[in-house]
Coordinates of C-alpha atoms in Angstrom, one line a residue:
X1 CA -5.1 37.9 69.5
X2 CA -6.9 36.5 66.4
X3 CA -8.0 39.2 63.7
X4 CA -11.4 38.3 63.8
X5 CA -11.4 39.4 67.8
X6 CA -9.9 42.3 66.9
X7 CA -12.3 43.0 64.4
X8 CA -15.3 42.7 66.3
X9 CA -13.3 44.6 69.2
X10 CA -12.4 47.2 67.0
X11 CA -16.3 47.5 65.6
X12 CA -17.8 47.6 68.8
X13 CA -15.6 49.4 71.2
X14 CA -18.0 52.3 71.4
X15 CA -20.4 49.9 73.6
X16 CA -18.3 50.6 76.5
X17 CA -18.7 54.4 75.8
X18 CA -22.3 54.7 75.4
X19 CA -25.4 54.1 77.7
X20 CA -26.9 51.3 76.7
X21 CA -30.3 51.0 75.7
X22 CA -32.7 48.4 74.1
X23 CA -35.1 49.2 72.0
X24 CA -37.9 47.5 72.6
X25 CA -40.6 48.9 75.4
X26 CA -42.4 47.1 77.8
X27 CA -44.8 45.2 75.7
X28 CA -42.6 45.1 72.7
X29 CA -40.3 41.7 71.4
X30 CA -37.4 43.6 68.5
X31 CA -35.9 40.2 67.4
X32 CA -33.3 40.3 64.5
X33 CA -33.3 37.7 62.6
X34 CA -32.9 36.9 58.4
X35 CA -35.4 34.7 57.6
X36 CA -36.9 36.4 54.4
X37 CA -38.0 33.9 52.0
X38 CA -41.2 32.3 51.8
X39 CA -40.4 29.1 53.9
X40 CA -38.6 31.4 56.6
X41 CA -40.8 33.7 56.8
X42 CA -43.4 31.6 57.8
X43 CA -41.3 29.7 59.7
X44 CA -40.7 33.4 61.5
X45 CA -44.8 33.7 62.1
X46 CA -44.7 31.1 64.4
X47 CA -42.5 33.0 66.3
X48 CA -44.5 36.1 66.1
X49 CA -47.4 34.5 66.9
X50 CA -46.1 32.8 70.0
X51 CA -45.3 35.9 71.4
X52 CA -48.0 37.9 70.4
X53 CA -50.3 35.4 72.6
X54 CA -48.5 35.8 75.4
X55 CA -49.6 39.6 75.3
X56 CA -46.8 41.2 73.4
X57 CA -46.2 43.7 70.2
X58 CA -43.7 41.9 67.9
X59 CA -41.2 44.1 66.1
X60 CA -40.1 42.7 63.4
X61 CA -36.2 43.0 62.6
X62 CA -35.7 41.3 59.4
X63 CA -32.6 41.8 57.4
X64 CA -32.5 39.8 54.5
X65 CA -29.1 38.7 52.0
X66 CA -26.3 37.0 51.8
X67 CA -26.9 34.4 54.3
X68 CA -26.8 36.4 57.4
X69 CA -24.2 38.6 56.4
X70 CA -26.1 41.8 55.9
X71 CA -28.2 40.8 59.5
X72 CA -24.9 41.0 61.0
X73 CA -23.4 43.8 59.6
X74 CA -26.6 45.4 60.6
X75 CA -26.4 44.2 64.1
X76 CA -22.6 45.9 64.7
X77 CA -24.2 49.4 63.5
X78 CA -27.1 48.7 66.5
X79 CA -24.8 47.9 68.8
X80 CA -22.4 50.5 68.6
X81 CA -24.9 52.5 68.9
X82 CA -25.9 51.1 72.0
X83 CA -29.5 50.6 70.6
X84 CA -29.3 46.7 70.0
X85 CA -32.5 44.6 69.7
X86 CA -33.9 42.9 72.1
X87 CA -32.4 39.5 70.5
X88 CA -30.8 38.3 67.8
X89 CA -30.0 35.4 65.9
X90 CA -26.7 35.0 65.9
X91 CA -24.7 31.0 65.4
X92 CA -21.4 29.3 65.4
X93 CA -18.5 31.2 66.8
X94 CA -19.9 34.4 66.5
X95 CA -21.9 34.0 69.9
X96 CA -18.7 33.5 71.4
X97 CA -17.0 36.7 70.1
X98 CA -20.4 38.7 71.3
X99 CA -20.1 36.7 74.6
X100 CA -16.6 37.4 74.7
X101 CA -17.1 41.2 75.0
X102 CA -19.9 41.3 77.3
X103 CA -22.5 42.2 75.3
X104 CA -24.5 38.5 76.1
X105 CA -27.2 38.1 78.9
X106 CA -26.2 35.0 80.8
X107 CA -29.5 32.1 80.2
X108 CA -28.4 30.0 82.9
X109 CA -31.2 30.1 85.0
X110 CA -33.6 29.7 81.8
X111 CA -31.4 26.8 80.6
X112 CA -32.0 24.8 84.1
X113 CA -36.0 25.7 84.1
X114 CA -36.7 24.5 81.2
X115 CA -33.6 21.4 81.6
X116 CA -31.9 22.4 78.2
X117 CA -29.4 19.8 79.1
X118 CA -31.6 16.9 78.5
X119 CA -33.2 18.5 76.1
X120 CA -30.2 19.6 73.6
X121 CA -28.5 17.0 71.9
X122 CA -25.3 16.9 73.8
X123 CA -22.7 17.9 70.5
X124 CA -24.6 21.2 70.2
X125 CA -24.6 22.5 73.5
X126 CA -21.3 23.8 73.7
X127 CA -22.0 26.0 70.3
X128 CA -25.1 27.6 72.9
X129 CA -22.1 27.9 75.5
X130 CA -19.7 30.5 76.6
X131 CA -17.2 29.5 79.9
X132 CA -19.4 27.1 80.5
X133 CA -22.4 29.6 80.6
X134 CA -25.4 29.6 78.4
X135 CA -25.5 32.4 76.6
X136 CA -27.8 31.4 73.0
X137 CA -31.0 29.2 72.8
X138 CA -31.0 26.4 70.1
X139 CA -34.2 26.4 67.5
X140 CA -32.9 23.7 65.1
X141 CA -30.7 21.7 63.0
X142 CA -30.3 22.0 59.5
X143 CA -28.5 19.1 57.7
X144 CA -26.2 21.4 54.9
X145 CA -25.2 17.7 52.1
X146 CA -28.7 17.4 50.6
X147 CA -29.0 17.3 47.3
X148 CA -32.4 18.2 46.2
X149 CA -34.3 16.7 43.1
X150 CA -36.6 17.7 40.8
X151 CA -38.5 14.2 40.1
X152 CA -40.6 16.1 37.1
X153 CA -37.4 16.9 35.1
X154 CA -35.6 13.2 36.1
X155 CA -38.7 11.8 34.2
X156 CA -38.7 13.3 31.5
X157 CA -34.8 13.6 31.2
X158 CA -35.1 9.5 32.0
X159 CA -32.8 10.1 34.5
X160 CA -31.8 7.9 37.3
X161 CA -30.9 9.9 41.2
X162 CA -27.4 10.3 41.8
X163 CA -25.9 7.8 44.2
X164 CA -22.2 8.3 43.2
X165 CA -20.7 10.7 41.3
X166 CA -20.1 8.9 38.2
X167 CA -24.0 8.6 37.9
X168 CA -24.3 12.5 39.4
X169 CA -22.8 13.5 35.6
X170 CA -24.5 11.0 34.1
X171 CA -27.9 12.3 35.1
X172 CA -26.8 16.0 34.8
X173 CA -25.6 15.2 30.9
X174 CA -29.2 13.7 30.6
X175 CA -31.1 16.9 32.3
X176 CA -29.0 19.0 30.1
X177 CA -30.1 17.5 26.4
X178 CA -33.7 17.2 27.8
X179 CA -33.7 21.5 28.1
X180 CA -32.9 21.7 32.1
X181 CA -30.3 23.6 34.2
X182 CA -28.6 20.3 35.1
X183 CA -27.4 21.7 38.8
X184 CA -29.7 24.9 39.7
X185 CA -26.8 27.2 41.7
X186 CA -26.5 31.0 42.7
X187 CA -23.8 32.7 41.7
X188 CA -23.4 34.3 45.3
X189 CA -20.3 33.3 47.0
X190 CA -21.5 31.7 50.0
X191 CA -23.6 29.3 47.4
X192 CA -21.0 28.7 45.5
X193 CA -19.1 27.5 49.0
X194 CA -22.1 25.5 50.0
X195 CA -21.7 23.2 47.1
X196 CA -17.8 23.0 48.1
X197 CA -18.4 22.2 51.4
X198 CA -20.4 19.1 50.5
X199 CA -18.0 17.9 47.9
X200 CA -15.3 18.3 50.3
X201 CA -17.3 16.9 53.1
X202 CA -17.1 13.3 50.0
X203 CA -14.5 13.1 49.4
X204 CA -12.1 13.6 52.1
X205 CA -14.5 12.1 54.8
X206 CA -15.6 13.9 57.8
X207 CA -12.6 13.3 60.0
X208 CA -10.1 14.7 57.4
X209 CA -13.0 17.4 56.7
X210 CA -13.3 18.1 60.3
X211 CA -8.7 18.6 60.2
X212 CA -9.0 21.0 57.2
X213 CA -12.2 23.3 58.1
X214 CA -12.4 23.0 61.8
X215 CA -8.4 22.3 62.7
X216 CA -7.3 24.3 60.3
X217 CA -4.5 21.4 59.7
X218 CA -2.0 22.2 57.1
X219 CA -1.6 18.1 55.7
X220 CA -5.1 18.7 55.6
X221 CA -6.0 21.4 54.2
X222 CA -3.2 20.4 51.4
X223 CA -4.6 17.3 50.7
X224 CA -5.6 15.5 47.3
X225 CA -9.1 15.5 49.1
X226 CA -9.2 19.2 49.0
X227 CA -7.5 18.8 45.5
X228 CA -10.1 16.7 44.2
X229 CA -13.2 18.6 45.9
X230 CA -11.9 21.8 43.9
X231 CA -11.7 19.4 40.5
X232 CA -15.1 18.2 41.2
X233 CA -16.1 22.1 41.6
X234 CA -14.8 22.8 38.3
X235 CA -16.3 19.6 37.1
X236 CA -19.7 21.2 37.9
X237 CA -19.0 24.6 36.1
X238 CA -20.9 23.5 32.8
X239 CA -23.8 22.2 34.4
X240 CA -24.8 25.2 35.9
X241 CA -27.0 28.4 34.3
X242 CA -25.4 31.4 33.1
X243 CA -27.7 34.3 34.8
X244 CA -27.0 32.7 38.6
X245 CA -24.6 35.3 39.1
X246 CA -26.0 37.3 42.0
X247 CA -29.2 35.4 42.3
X248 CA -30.3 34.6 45.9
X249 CA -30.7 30.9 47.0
X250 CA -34.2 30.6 47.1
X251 CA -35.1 32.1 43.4
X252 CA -32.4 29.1 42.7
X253 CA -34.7 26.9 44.2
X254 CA -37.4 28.2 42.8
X255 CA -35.3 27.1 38.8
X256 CA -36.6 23.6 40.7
X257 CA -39.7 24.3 42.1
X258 CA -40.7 26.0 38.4
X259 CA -39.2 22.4 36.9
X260 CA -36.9 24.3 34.8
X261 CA -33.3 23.0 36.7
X262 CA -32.8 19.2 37.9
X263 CA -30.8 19.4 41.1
X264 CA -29.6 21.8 44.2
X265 CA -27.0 21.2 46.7
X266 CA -28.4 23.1 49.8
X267 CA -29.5 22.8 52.9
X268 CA -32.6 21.1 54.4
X269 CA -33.8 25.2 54.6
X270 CA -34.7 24.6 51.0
X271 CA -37.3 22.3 52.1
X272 CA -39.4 24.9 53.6
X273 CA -39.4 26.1 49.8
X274 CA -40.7 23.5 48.3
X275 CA -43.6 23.2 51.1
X276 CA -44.3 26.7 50.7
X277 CA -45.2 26.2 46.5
X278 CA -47.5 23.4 48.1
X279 CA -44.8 20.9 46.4
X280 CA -45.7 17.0 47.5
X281 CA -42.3 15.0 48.3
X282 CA -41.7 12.0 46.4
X283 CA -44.1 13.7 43.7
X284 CA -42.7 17.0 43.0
X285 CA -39.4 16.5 44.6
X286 CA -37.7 14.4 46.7
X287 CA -34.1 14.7 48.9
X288 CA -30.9 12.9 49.1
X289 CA -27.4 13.3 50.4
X290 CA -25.0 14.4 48.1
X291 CA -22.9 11.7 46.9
X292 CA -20.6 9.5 49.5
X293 CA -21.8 11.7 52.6
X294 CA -24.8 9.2 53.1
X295 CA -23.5 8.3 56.9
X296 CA -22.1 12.0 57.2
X297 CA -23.9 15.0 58.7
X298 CA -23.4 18.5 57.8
X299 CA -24.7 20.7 60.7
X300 CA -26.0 24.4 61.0
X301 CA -28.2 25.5 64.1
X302 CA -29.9 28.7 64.2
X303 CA -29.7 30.2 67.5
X304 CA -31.0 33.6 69.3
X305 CA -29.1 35.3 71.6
X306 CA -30.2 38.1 74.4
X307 CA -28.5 41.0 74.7
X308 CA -28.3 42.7 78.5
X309 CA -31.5 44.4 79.6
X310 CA -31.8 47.5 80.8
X311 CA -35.0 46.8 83.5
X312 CA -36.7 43.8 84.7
X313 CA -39.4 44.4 81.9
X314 CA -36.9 43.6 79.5
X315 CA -35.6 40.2 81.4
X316 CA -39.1 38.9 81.5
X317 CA -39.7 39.4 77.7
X318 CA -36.1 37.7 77.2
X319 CA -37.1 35.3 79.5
X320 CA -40.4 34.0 77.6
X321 CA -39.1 34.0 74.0
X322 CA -36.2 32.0 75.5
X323 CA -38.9 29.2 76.8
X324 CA -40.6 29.5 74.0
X325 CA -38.4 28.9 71.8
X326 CA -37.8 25.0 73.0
X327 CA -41.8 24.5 73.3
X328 CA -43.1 21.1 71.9
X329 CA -45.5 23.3 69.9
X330 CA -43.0 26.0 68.7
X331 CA -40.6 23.0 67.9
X332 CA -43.1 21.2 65.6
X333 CA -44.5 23.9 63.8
X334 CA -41.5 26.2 63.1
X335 CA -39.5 23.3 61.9
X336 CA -42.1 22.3 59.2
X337 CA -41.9 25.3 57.6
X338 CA -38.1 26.0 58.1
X339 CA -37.1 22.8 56.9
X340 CA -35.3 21.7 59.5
X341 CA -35.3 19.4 62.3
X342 CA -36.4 19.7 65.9
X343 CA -33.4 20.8 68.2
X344 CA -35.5 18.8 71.1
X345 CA -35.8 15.0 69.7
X346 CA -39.0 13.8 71.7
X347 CA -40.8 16.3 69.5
X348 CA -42.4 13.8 66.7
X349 CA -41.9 14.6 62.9
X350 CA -44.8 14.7 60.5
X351 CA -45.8 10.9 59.5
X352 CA -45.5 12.5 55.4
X353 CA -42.0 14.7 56.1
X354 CA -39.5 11.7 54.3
X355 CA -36.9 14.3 54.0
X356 CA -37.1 15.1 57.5
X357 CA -37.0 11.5 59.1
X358 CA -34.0 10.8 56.4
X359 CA -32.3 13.8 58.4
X360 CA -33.1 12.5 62.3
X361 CA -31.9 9.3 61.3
X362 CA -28.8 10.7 59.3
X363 CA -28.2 13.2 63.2
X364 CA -28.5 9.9 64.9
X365 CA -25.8 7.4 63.1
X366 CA -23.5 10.6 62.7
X367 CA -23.8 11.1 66.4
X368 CA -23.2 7.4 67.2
X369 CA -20.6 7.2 64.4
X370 CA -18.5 10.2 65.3
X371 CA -19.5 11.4 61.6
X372 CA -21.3 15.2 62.9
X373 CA -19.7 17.6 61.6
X374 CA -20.2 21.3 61.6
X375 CA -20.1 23.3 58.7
X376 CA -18.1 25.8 57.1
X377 CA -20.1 27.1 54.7
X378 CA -22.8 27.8 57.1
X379 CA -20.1 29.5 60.1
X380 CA -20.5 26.6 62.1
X381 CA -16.8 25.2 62.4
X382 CA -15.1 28.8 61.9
X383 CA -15.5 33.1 62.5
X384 CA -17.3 35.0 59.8
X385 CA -13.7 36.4 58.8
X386 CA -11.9 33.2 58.3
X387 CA -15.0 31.9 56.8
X388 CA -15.1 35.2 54.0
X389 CA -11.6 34.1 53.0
X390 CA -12.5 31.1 52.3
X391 CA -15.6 32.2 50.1
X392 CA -13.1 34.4 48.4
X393 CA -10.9 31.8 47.3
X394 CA -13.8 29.1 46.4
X395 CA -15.8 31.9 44.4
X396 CA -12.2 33.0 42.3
X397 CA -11.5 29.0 41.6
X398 CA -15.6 28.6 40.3
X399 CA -15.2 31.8 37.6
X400 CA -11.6 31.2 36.8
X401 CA -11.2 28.0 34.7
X402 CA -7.6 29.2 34.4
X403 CA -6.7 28.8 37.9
X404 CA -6.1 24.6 38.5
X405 CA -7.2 22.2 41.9
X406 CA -4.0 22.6 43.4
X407 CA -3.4 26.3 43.5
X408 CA -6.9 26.4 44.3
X409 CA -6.0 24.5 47.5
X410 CA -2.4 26.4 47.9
X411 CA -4.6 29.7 47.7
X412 CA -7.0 28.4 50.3
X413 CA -4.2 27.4 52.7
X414 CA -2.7 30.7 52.5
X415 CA -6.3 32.7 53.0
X416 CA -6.8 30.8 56.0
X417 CA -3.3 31.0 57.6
X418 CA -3.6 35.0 56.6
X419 CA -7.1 35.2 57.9
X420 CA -5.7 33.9 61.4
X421 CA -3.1 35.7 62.0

C-alpha cells in the first residue's frame, strides 16, 4: 500500500467512527474551495451567484495559501469530524484517494443528464473518474507553460519576447540594467516548482516529461533533461528579486501588473490577474509559452467533488451546482475571470481573449499530437505527498547554489522512490 493511501487512511479513519453530517441546511450551498485572489475570487462570484438564483444561501468556504494546500489540510480536519462541506474542490489523484475511501457521492446519474461524455474532452475524463464512476465535475483547464510579459518594461528595456532560451537571458540581462525584476517569482515552494516544471516540460519533451513525473521512470528521472532543467533553474537564480521569499503568486504578479518585473512563468490563472487591474492584452501584457513547449500543453483542471448527503435536500443542492457547473453561461463567465479555458469546447471565447484562443488552439494540437500532459507542479500527474517531495528537493536546489544539476536530480530520484514506498 502506497504511503500516501496510508496517509489519507490514517487522517481520516475517524469517518467510519462518527455520524456523519453535512453542514449545510436545506437552503444552504458550503463549497470549499481556494480561490482568494482577485481574479479567483471573482471568478468564485459567478458561482455564488448561480446558486443564489436558484433560491439558495451560499456559504462561503474559502481557504486561501499555498496553492491548495491549506484548503486541503483544512478539509481532513472537516472530515474527520464528520462535518465536511457540502463540496469541495478537490483535483488530480487526490479525488481518487477521497473516492477510494468512500467519502465521494457517485455523479453518474448527473454525468449522463447533462451527457458529460460529449461534453468533456475525452483525456480529462478519467481524472473526473473513479472505477469507472464519476465522482468530480470538471470547471476548466488551465494551461501551467505560459510565460507572461510585461510589454511596458520590454519597451523600455528594448527588449525582444523570448522564443528560445538563449534570447530568454538575453531579454532578462536587458530588463535587469533597465531597473526591472528580470523574472518576477515567489519564493514559495510550489512557485519555485512551477517554473521547474515548465523548464523540464523543454527540455526533455513531454514524452520523456510524462516517464519522469507521471511514470516515475528511473532512466528518466536520471536523465541529462532533468539535469539540464535543474541548470537552467539555477541559471534563473540571479534574475529573480530578493524579498520573493514567502510572497504569494499573485502579489508576484502584481511586480508585473505594477511594471516593476518583466516576466512570470505561471499558469493561465494569472490571466484573471491582469483582467482584474483592467490590464489590456497586447497593450499591458501579453502571453507566450515558455521556451520550446510551443506544441506542448501543461494541464491543471479544477474540479468539485460531492461528499455523501445525509437527506434528499442535500442530493438536490449537490445535484444543481453539479449542472451548473457545465452551463454554457457558467462556462463563459467563470473562465474570463479565472483565466482559464472552457472545460466544454462549444462554449465560444471572447473575440479580444488572444491568450485564451492561443491556449484552445495549444489543448487542440497537444490533443492531436499526443503532447497533453498533466502537471506536476499543479498535482495533476502525482498525490500531494509524492508531489511535496518533490517541492522539497526543487526549493533546496533554488537556495543552495552549492548543491550542482546532478545531485539535484540524484536527490529528486531518491525523494520520489522514498515518497512511494
Amino acid at each position: 500500500m502506497r504511503r500516501t493511501t496510508r496517509f489519507l487512511s490514517g487522517t481520516l479513519l475517524a469517518y467510519s467512527l462518527l455520524a456523519y453530517s453535512v453542514s449545510a441546511a436545506a437552503s444552504k450551498v458550503e463549497v470549499l474551495h481556494w480561490w482568494t485572489s482577485a481574479g479567483e475570487a471573482k471568478a468564485a462570484s459567478v458561482l455564488r451567484q448561480g446558486m443564489e438564483r436558484q433560491g439558495y444561501q451560499w456559504q462561503d468556504f474559502a481557504v486561501g495559501g499555498r496553492a491548495g494546500i491549506s484548503a486541503m489540510n483544512t478539509l481532513r480536519i472537516r472530515a474527520i469530524s464528520g462535518n465536511p462541506p457540502l463540496a469541495a474542490q478537490i483535483k488530480g489523484p487526490e479525488i481518487t484517494e477521497w473516492a477510494r475511501l468512500g467519502f465521494l457521492r457517485n455523479l453518474n446519474n448527473i454525468a449522463d443528464a447533462e451527457q458529460w461524455e460529449a461534453k468533456i474532452p475525452a483525456p480529462l475524463r478519467d481524472v473526473m473518474q473513479y472505477q469507472g464512476n464519476y465522482v468530480a465535475a470538471p470547471i476548466n483547464i488551465h494551461r501551467v507553460n505560459w510565460l507572461w510579459i510585461n510589454l511596458r518594461a520590454f519597451e523600455a528595456a528594448d527588449a525582444d519576447i523570448p522564443t528560445d532560451f538563449d534570447s530568454f537571458f538575453i531579454a532578462a540581462d536587458k530588463l535587469k540594467q533597465a531597473g526591472y525584476v528580470p523574472l518576477a517569482l515567489g519564493g514559495e515552494p510550489w512557485q519555485v516548482a512551477t517554473l521547474f516544471d515548465s523548464l523540464a516540460l523543454s527540455v526533455m519533451g513531454p514524452q520523456l516529461y510524462q516517464r519522469a513525473f507521471l511514470n516515475f521512470e528511473r532512466n528518466a528521472l536520471l536523465s541529462d533533461g532533468v539535469i539540464e532543467a535543474f541548470r537552467l533553474l539555477a541559471k534563473m537564480r540571479k534574475y529573480v528579486d530578493d524579498k520573493g521569499q514567502g510572497r504569494n503568486w499573485s502579489d508576484t504578479t502584481q511586480l508585473l501588473i505594477n511594471n516593476q518585473a518583466g516576466m512570470q512563468v505561471m499558469g493561465d490563472w494569472a490571466k484573471g490577474e491582469f483582467f482584474a487591474a483592467n490590464q489590456q492584452e497586447g497593450k499591458a501584457f501579453t502571453c507566450v509559452a515558455v521556451p520550446g513547449t510551443k506544441h506542448a500543453f501543461s494541464y491543471n483542471v479544477d474540479s468539485f467533488v460531492f461528499f455523501k448527503p445525509n437527506n434528499e435536500n442535500e442530493r438536490q443542492s449537490q445535484a444543481d451546482i453539479a449542472s451548473y457547473l457545465l452551463t454554457p453561461q457558467f462556462q463563459r463567465d467563470f473562465n474570463r475571470y479565472k483565466g482559464s479555458l472552457p472545460i466544454r469546447f462549444d462554449v465560444p471565447l471572447p473575440e479580444d481573449d488572444h491568450c485564451a484562443h492561443a491556449s484552445r488552439d495549444a489543448f487542440l494540437y497537444a490533443q492531436e499530437h499526443g503532447t497533453l500532459s498533466p502537471s506536476m507542479s499543479h498535482g495533476l500527474s502525482t498525490t500531494r505527498y509524492v508531489q511535496s517531495a518533490i517541492f522539497d528537493v526543487i526549493d533546496e536546489f533554488f537556495y543552495d547554489p552549492k548543491q550542482t544539476p546532478r545531485e539535484a536530480a540524484e536527490a529528486l530520484y531518491r525523494a520520489i522512490l522514498s515518497a512511494q514506498a
